[in-house]
Short mmCIF file of C-alpha atoms in Angstrom, two decimals:
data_model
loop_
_atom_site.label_atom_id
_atom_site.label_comp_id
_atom_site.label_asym_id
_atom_site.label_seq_id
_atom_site.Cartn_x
_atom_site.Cartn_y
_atom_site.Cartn_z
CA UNK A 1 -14.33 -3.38 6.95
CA UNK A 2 -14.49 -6.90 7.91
CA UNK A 3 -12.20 -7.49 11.06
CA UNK A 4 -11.12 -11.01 10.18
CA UNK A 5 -7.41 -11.28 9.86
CA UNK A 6 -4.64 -11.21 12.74
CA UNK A 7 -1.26 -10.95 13.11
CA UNK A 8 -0.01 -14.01 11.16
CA UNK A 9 -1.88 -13.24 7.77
CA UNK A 10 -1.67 -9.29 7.80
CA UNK A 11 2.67 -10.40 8.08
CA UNK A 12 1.79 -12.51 5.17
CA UNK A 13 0.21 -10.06 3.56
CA UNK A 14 2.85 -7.19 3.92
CA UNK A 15 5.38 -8.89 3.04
CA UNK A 16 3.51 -10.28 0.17
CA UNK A 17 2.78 -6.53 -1.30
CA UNK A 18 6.17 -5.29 -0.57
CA UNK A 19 8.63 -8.29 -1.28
CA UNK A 20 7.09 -8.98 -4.82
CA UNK A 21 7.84 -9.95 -8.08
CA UNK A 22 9.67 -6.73 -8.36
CA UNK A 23 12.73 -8.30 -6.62
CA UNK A 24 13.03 -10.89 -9.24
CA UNK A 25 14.20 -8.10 -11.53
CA UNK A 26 14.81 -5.03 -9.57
CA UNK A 27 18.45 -6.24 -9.03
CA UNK A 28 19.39 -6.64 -12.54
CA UNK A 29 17.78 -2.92 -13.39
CA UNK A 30 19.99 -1.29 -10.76
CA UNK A 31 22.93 -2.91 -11.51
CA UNK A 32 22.20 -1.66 -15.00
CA UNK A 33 21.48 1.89 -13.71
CA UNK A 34 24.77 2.07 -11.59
CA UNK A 35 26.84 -1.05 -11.06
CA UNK A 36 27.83 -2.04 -7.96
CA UNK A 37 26.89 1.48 -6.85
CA UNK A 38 23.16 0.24 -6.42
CA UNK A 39 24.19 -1.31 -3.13
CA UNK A 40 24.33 2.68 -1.94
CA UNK A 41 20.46 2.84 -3.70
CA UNK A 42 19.39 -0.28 -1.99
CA UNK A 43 20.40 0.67 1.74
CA UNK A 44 19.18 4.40 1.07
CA UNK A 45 15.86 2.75 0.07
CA UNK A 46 15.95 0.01 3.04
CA UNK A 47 16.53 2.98 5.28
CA UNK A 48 13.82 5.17 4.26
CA UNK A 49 11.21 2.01 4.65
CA UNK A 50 11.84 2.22 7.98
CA UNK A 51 9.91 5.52 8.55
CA UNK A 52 7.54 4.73 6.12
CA UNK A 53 6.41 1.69 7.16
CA UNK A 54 5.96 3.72 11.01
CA UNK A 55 4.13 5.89 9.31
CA UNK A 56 1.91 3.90 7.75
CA UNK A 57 1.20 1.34 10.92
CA UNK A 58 0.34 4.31 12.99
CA UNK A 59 -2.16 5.90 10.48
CA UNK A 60 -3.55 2.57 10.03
CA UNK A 61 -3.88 2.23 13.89
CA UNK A 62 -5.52 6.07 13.88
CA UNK A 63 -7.78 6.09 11.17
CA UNK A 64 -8.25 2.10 9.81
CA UNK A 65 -10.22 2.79 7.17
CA UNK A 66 -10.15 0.76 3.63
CA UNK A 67 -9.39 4.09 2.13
CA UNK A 68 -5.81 3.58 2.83
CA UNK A 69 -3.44 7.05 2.46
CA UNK A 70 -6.33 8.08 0.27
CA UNK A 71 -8.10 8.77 3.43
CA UNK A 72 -4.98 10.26 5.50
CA UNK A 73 -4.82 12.76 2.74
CA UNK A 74 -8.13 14.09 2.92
CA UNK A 75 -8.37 14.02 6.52
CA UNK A 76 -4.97 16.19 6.17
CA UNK A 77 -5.42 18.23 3.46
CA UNK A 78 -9.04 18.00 2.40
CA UNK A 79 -11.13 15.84 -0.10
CA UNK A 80 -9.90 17.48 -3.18
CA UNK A 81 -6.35 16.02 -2.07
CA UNK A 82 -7.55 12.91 -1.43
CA UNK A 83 -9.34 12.37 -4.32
CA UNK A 84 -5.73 12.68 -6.34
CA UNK A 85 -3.59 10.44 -3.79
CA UNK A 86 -7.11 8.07 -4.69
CA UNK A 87 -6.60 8.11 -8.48
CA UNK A 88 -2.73 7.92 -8.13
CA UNK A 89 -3.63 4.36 -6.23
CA UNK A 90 -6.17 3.18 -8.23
CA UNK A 91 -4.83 3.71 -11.74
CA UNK A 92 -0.70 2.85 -10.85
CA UNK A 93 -2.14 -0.77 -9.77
CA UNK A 94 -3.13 -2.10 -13.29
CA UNK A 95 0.42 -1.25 -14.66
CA UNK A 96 2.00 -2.43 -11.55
CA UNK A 97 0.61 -6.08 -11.95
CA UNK A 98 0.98 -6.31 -15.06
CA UNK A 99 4.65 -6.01 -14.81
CA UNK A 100 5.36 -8.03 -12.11
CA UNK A 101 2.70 -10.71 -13.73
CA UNK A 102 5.08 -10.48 -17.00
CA UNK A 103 8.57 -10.83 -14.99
CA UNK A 104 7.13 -13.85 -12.98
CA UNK A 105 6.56 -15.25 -16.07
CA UNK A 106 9.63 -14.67 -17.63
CA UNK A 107 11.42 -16.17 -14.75
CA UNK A 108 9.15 -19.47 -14.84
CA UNK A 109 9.64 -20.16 -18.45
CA UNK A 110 13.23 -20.06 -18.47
CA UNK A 111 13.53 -21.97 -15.24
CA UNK A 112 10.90 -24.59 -16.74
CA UNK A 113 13.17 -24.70 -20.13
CA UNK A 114 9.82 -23.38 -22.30
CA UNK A 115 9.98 -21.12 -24.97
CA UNK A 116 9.86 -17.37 -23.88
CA UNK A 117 6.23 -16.76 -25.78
CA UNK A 118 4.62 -18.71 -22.47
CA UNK A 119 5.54 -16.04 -20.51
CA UNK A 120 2.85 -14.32 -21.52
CA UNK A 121 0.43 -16.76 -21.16
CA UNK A 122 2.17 -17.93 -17.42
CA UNK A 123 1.26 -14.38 -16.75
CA UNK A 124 -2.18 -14.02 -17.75
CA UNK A 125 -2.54 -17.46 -15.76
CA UNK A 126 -1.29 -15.88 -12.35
CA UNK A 127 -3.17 -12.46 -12.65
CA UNK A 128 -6.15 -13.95 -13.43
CA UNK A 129 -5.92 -16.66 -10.39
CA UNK A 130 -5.10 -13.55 -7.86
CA UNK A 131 -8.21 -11.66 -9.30
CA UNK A 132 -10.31 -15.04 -8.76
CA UNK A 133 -8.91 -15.47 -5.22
CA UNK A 134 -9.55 -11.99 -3.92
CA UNK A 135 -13.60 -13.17 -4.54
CA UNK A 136 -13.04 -15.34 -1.76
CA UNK A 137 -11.87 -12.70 0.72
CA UNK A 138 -9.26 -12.08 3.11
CA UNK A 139 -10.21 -14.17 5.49
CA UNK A 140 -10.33 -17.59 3.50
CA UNK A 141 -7.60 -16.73 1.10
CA UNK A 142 -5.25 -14.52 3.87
CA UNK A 143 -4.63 -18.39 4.87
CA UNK A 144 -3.60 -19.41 1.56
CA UNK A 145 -1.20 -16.11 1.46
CA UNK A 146 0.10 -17.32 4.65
CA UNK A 147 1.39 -20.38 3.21
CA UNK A 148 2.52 -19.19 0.36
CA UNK A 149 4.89 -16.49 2.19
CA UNK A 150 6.30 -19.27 4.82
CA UNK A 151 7.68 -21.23 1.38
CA UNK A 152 8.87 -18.04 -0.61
CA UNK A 153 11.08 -17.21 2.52
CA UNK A 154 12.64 -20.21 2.41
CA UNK A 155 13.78 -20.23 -1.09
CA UNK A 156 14.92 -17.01 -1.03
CA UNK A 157 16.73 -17.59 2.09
CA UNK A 158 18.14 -20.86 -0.02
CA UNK A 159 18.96 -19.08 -2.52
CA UNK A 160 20.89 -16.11 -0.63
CA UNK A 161 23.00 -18.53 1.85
CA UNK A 162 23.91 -20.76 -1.90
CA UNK A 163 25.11 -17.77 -3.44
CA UNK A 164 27.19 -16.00 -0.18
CA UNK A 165 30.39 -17.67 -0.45
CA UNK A 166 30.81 -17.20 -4.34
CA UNK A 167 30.87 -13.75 -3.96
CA UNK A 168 34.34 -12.12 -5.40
CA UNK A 169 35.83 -8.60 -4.53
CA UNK A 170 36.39 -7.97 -7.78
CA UNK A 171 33.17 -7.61 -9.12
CA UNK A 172 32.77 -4.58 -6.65
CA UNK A 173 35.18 -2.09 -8.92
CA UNK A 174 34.42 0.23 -10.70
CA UNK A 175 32.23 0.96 -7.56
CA UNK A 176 30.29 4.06 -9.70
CA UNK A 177 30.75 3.98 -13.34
CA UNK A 178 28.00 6.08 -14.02
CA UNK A 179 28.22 8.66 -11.09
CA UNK A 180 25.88 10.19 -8.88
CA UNK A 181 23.44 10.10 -11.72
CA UNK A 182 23.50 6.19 -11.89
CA UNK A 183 22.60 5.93 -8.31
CA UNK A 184 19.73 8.17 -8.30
CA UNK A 185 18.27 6.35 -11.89
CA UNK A 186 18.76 3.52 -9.55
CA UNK A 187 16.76 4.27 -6.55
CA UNK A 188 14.19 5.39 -8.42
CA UNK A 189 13.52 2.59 -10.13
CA UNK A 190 14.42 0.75 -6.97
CA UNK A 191 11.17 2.63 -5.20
CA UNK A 192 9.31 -0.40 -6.27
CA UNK A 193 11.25 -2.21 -4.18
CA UNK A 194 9.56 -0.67 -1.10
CA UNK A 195 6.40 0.11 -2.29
CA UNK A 196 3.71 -1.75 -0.72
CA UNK A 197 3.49 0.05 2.42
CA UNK A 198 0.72 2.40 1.16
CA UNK A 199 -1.19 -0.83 -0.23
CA UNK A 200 -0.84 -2.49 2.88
CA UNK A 201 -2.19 0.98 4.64
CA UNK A 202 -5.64 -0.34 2.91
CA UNK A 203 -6.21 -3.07 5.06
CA UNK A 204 -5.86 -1.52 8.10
CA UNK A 205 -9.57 -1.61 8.72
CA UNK A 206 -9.53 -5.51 7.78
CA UNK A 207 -7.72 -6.47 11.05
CA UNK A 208 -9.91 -7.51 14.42
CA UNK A 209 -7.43 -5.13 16.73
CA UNK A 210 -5.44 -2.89 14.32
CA UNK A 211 -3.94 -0.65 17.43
CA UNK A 212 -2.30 -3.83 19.03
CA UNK A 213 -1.71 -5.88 15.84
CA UNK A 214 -0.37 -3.33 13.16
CA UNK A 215 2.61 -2.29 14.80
CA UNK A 216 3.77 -6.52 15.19
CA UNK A 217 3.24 -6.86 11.70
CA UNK A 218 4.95 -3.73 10.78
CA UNK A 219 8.05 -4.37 12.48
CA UNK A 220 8.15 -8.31 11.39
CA UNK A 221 7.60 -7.58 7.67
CA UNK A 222 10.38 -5.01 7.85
CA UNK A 223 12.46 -7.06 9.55
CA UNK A 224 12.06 -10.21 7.16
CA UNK A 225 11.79 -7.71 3.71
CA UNK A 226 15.23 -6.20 5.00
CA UNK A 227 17.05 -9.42 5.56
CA UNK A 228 15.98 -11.06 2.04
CA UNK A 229 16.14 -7.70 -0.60
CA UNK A 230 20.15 -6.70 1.02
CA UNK A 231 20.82 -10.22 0.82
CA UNK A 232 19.93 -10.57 -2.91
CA UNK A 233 21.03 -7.08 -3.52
CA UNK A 234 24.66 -8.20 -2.22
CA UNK A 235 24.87 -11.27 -4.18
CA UNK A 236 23.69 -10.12 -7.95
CA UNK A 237 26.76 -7.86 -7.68
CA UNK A 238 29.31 -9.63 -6.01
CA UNK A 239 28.41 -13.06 -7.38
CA UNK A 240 27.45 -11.84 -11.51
CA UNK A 241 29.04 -9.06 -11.73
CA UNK A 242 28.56 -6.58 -15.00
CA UNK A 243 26.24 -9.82 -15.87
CA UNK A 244 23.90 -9.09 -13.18
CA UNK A 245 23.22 -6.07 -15.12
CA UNK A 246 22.89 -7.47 -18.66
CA UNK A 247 20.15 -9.94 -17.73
CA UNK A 248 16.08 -10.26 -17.16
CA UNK A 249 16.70 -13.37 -14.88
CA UNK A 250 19.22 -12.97 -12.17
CA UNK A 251 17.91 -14.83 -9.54
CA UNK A 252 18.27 -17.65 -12.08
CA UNK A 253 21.76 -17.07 -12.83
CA UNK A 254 22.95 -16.77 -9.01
CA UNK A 255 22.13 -20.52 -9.32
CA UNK A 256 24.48 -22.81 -10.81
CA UNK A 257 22.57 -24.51 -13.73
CA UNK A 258 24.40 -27.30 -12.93
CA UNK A 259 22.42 -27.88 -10.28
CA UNK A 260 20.06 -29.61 -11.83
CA UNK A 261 16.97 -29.05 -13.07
CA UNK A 262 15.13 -29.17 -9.61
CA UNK A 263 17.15 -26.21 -8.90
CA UNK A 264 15.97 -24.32 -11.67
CA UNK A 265 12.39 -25.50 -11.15
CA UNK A 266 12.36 -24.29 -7.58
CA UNK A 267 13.64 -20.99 -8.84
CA UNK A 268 10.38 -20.81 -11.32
CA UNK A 269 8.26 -21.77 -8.27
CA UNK A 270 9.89 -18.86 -6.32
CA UNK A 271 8.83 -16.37 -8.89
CA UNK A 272 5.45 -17.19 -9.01
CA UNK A 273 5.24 -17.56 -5.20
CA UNK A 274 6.77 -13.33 -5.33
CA UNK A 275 4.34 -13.18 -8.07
CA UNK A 276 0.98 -14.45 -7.06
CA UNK A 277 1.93 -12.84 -3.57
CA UNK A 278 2.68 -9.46 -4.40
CA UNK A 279 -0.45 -9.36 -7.04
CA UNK A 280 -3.07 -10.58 -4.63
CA UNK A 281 -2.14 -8.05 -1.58
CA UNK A 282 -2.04 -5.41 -4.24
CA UNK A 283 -5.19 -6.28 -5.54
CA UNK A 284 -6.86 -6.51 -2.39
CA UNK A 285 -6.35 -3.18 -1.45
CA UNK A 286 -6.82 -1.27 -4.93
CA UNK A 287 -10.63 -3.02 -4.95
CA UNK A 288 -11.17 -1.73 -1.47
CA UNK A 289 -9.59 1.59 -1.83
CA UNK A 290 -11.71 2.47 -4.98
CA UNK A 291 -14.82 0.85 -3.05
CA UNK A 292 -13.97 4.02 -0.71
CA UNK A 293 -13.34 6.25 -3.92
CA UNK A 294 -16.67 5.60 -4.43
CA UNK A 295 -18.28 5.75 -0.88
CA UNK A 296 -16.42 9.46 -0.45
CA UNK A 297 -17.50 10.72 -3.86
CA UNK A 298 -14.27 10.65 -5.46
CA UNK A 299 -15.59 7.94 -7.90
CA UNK A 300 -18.97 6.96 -9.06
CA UNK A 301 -21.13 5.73 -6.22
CA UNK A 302 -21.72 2.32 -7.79
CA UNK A 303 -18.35 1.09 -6.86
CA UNK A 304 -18.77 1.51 -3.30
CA UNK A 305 -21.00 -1.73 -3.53
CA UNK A 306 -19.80 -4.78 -1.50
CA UNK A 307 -20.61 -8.58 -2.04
CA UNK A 308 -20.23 -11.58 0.21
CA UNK A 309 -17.60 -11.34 2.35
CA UNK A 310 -17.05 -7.31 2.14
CA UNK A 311 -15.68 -7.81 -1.26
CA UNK A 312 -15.49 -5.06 -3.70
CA UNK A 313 -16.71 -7.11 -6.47
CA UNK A 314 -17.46 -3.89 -8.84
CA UNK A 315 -14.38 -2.10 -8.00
CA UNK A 316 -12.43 -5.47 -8.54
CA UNK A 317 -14.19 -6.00 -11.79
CA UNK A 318 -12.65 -2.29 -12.93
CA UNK A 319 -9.31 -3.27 -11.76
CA UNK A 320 -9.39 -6.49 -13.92
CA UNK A 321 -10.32 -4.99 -16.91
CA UNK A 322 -7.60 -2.38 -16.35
CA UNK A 323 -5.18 -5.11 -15.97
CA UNK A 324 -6.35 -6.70 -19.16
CA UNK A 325 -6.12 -3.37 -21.10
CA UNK A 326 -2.55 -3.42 -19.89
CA UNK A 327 -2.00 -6.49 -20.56
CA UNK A 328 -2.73 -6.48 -24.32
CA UNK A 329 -1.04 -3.61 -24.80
CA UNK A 330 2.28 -4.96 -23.15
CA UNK A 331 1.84 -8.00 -25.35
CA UNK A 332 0.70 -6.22 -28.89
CA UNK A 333 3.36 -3.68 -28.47
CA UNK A 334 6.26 -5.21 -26.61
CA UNK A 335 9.09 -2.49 -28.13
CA UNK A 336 7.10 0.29 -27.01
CA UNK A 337 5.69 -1.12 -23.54
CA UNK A 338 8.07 -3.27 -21.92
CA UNK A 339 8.76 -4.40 -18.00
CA UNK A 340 10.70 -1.87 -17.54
CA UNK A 341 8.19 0.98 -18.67
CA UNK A 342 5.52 -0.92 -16.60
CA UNK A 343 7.40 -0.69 -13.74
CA UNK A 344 8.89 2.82 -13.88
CA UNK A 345 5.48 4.42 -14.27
CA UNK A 346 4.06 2.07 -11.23
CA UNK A 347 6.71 3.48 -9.41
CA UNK A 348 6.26 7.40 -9.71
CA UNK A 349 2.56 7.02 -9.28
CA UNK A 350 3.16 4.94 -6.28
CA UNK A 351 5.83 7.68 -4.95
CA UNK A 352 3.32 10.31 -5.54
CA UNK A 353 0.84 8.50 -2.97
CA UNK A 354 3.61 7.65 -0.53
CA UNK A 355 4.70 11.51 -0.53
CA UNK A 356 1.86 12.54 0.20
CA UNK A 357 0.83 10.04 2.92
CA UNK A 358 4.58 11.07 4.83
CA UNK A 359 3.02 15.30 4.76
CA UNK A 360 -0.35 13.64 6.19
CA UNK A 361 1.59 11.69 8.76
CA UNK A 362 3.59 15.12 9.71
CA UNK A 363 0.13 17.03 10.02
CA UNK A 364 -2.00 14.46 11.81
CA UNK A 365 -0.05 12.33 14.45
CA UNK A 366 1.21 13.35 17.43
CA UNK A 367 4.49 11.55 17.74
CA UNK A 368 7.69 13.65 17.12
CA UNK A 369 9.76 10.75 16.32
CA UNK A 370 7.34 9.13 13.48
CA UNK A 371 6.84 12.63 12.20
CA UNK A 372 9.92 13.28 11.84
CA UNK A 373 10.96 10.37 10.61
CA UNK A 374 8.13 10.82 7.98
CA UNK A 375 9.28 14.34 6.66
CA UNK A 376 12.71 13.15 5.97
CA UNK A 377 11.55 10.20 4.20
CA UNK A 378 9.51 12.51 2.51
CA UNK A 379 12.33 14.29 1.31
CA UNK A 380 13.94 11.15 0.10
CA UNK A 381 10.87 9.99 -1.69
CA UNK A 382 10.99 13.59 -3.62
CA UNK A 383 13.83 12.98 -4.43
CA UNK A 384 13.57 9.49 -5.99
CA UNK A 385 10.72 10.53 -7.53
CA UNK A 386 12.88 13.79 -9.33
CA UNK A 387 14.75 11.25 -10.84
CA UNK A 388 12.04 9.05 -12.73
CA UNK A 389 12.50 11.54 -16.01
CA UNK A 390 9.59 12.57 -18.45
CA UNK A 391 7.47 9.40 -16.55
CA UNK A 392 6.76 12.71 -13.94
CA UNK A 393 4.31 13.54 -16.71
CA UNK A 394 2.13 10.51 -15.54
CA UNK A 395 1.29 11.48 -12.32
CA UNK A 396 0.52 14.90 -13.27
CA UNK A 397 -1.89 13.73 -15.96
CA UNK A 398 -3.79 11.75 -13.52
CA UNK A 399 -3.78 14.51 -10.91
CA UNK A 400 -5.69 16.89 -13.35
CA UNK A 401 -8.00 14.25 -13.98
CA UNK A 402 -8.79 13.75 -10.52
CA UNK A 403 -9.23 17.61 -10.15
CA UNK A 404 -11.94 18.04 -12.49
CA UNK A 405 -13.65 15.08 -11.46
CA UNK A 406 -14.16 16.84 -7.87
CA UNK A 407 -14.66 19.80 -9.22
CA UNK A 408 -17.23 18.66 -11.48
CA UNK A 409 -18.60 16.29 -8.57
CA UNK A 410 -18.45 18.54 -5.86
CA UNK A 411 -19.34 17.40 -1.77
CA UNK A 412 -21.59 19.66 0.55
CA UNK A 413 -18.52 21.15 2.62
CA UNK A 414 -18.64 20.83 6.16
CA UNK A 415 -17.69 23.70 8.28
CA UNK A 416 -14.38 21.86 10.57
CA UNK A 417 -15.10 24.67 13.14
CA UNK A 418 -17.37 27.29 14.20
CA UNK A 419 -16.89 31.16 14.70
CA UNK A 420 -16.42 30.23 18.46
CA UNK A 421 -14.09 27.46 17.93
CA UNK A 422 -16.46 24.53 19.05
CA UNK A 423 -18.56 22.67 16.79
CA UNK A 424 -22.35 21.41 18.10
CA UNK A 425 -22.63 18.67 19.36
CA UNK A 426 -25.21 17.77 17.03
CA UNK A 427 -22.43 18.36 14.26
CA UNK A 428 -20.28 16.36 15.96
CA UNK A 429 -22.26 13.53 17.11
CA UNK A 430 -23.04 13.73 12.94
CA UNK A 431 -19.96 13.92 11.85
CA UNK A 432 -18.63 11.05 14.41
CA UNK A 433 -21.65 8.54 13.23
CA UNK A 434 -20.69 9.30 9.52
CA UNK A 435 -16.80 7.68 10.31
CA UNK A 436 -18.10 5.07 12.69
CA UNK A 437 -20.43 3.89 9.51
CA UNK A 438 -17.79 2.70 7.93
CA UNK A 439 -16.69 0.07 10.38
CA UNK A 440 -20.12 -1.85 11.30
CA UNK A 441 -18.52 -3.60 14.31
CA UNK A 442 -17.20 -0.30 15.60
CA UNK A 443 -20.04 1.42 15.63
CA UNK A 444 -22.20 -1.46 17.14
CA UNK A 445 -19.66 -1.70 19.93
CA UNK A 446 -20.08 2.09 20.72
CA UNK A 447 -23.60 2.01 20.65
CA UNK A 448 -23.97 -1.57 22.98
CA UNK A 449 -21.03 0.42 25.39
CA UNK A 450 -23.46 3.48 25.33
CA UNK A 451 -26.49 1.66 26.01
CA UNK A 452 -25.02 -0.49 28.62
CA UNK A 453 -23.46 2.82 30.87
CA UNK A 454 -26.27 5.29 30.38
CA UNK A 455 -27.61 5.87 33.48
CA UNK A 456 -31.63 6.36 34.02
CA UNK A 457 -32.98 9.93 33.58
CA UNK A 458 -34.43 11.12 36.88
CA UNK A 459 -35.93 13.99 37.88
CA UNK A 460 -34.56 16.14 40.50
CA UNK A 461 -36.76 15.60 43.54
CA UNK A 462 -38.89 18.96 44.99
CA UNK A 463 -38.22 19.97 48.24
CA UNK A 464 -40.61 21.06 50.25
CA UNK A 465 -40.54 24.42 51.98
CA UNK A 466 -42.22 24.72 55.54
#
């Protein structure tokens, strides 16, 4: 864990994991799903972020470690659980980039006017750029993010505050044509909307004061995500209609092509701004959590290898080539593996992970209100997750997986408590050294503070009887 970022770049970088390039189709999908009955999925997911993204900060601020929920969960439940919530992570990421990589795209050749067979290429282009940039770090490239962010508000802010006044009460009935059924397809497709929260939870550890600075950039992301997704949300259906369902660009079409085409070409740069963001941040913290898949046992040692700057490079390596195996695939076989595919399976891995991050919340922190608040978004997240069809078959596949890989790789256990109830302090002072050895700057300042108080040994003077 390198320490290098503060409160302006980790903002930048939560709201470039959770705001991605999943809003530049999300509306269309749950307009599809339910018609203008997705505004009841978007505010039940908005709502359910809140608790979440509590959660999250104050597990980050407890246990910042790049390990992310993978490390709540064993610390919770044990390392055979957090091995699972691990692979969930690591494998979701490649299909989750891939999609949003291919919907950036999309959106950039039709604002650009090119034919739709550069989308492909637009998104190889991106992916490949955010793979290059995370070799540069967080701390170089978290100021590049920054930027990036600060321009992407603004547009979508342009384009929300545009589209506001067209919006037409009529294009609000029927409110549910496809029943309660339509709004749950919705939400859980909508999941991706949120998700991010458990990626962020990965850079916890990269932050210089993570108890003072996570909950700032918790509650600003939220606050800016919030304003920009029910803004959007509001204007696909109230603006387009039954169109806002039928279509793969509506962020394009809540623009009036007459416009111009600097419109249009600021709407391309807007989805690869949600594109590029979303992908690096994501990135980021899949490389680092499988570089602590690696250093807990839960995947071969060799990834646990850093280069310059505390990058992953090995685990970042695996992550590209996943991507690329994706990639082809989504290209060679578009009927079978389309955006839509892509993103429902990134979502109900990604729900798996968050679920079981909310029951580690409940079990480790102390705060009623966060763990309560956890354990009903929990229930919500179930939920959504109930809804995402045979693609439950995903998760389940990688679970076993992950099972026989830690049964087949098995840790020396250590004994949490004694017969007595009280461990030795040798055990402990062990134990406490092996979490402190993850954080080099933690565990120097601990040993400098105990160097500096400890007193000098003395002996006990004799007295002298008469």
């Amino acid at each position: 864990m390198t320490g290098r970022i503060g409160v302006a770049r980790g903002t930048a970088l939560y709201v470039g994991a959770v705001l991605g390039p999943g809003v530049l189709i999300l509306p269309a999908l749950a307009m599809h799903a339910a018609g203008p009955a997705s505004l009841v999925a978007w505010a039940a997911m908005l709502a359910v972020s809140v608790p979440i993204a509590a959660a999250f900060a104050a597990l980050g601020m407890r246990y910042p470690d790049t390990g992310g929920v993978a490390t709540f969960t064993r610390r919770a439940f044990g390392p055979a659980v957090g091995t699972v919530v691990g692979w969930w992570f690591y494998a979701a990421v490649p299909l989750g980039m891939v999609a949003g990589a291919l919907a950036g795209g999309r959106y950039a050749t039709t604002g650009l006017g090119w034919e739709p067979a550069a989308a492909g290429w637009i998104a190889a282009g991106v992916l490949g750029l955010a793979y290059v940039m995370n070799l540069l770090g967080l701390h170089v490239s978290g100021r590049v993010q920054l930027a990036l962010t600060g321009g992407l508000f603004a547009l979508l802010a342009t384009v929300v505050a545009a589209s506001l006044p067209h919006v037409a009460a009529s294009h609000f009935a029927p409110f549910a044509p496809q029943g309660l059924t339509g709004v749950g397809s919705a939400a859980a497709v909508l999941f991706v909307a949120i998700c991010g929260w458990e990626a962020a939870a990965n850079l916890a550890g990269e932050f210089t004061r993570p108890r003072q600075q996570l909950p700032v950039v918790a509650a600003a992301s939220l606050s800016i995500i919030a304003l920009l997704y029910a803004g959007l949300a509001i204007c696909t259906v109230g603006v387009l209609g039954t169109a806002g369902g039928d279509t793969d660009v509506p962020l394009i079409l809540l623009l009036d092509p007459a416009a111009g085409p600097g419109a249009m070409a600021a709407t391309a740069l807007c989805a690869l701004l949600l594109t590029f963001g979303a992908l690096f941040t994501f990135i980021a913290a899949a490389s680092r959590a499988g570089a602590a898949l690696g250093r807990d046992g839960a995947l071969p040692k060799w990834l646990a290898a850093n280069g310059v700057a505390g990058v992953p490079r090995r685990s970042l390596a695996v992550q590209a080539s996943g991507a690329a195996a994706v990639g082809a695939i989504a290209l060679g076989a578009p009927a079978l593996v389309d955006v839509d595919l892509l993103m429902r399976a990134f979502s109900v891995c990604v729900a798996s992970v968050t679920l079981l991050g909310l029951a580690a919340a409940v079990r480790l922190l102390s705060s009623a209100v966060i763990r309560t608040g956890a354990a009903a978004a929990a229930v919500v997240v179930g939920a959504v997750a109930a809804f995402s069809g045979r693609l439950v078959i995903l998760p389940v596949v990688v679970a076993a997986a992950a099972w026989v890989w830690h049964q087949r790789h098995p840790r020396p256990p250590v004994p949490s408590v004694l017969a007595t109830g009280a461990k030795p302090a040798a055990q402990a002072t062990s134990e406490r050294i092996q979490v402190l050895a993850g954080n080099s700057r933690q565990l120097h300042d601990r040993l400098a503070s105990g160097a500096h108080n400890a007193a000098p040994i003395r002996s006990r003077p004799r007295v002298r009887r008469s």
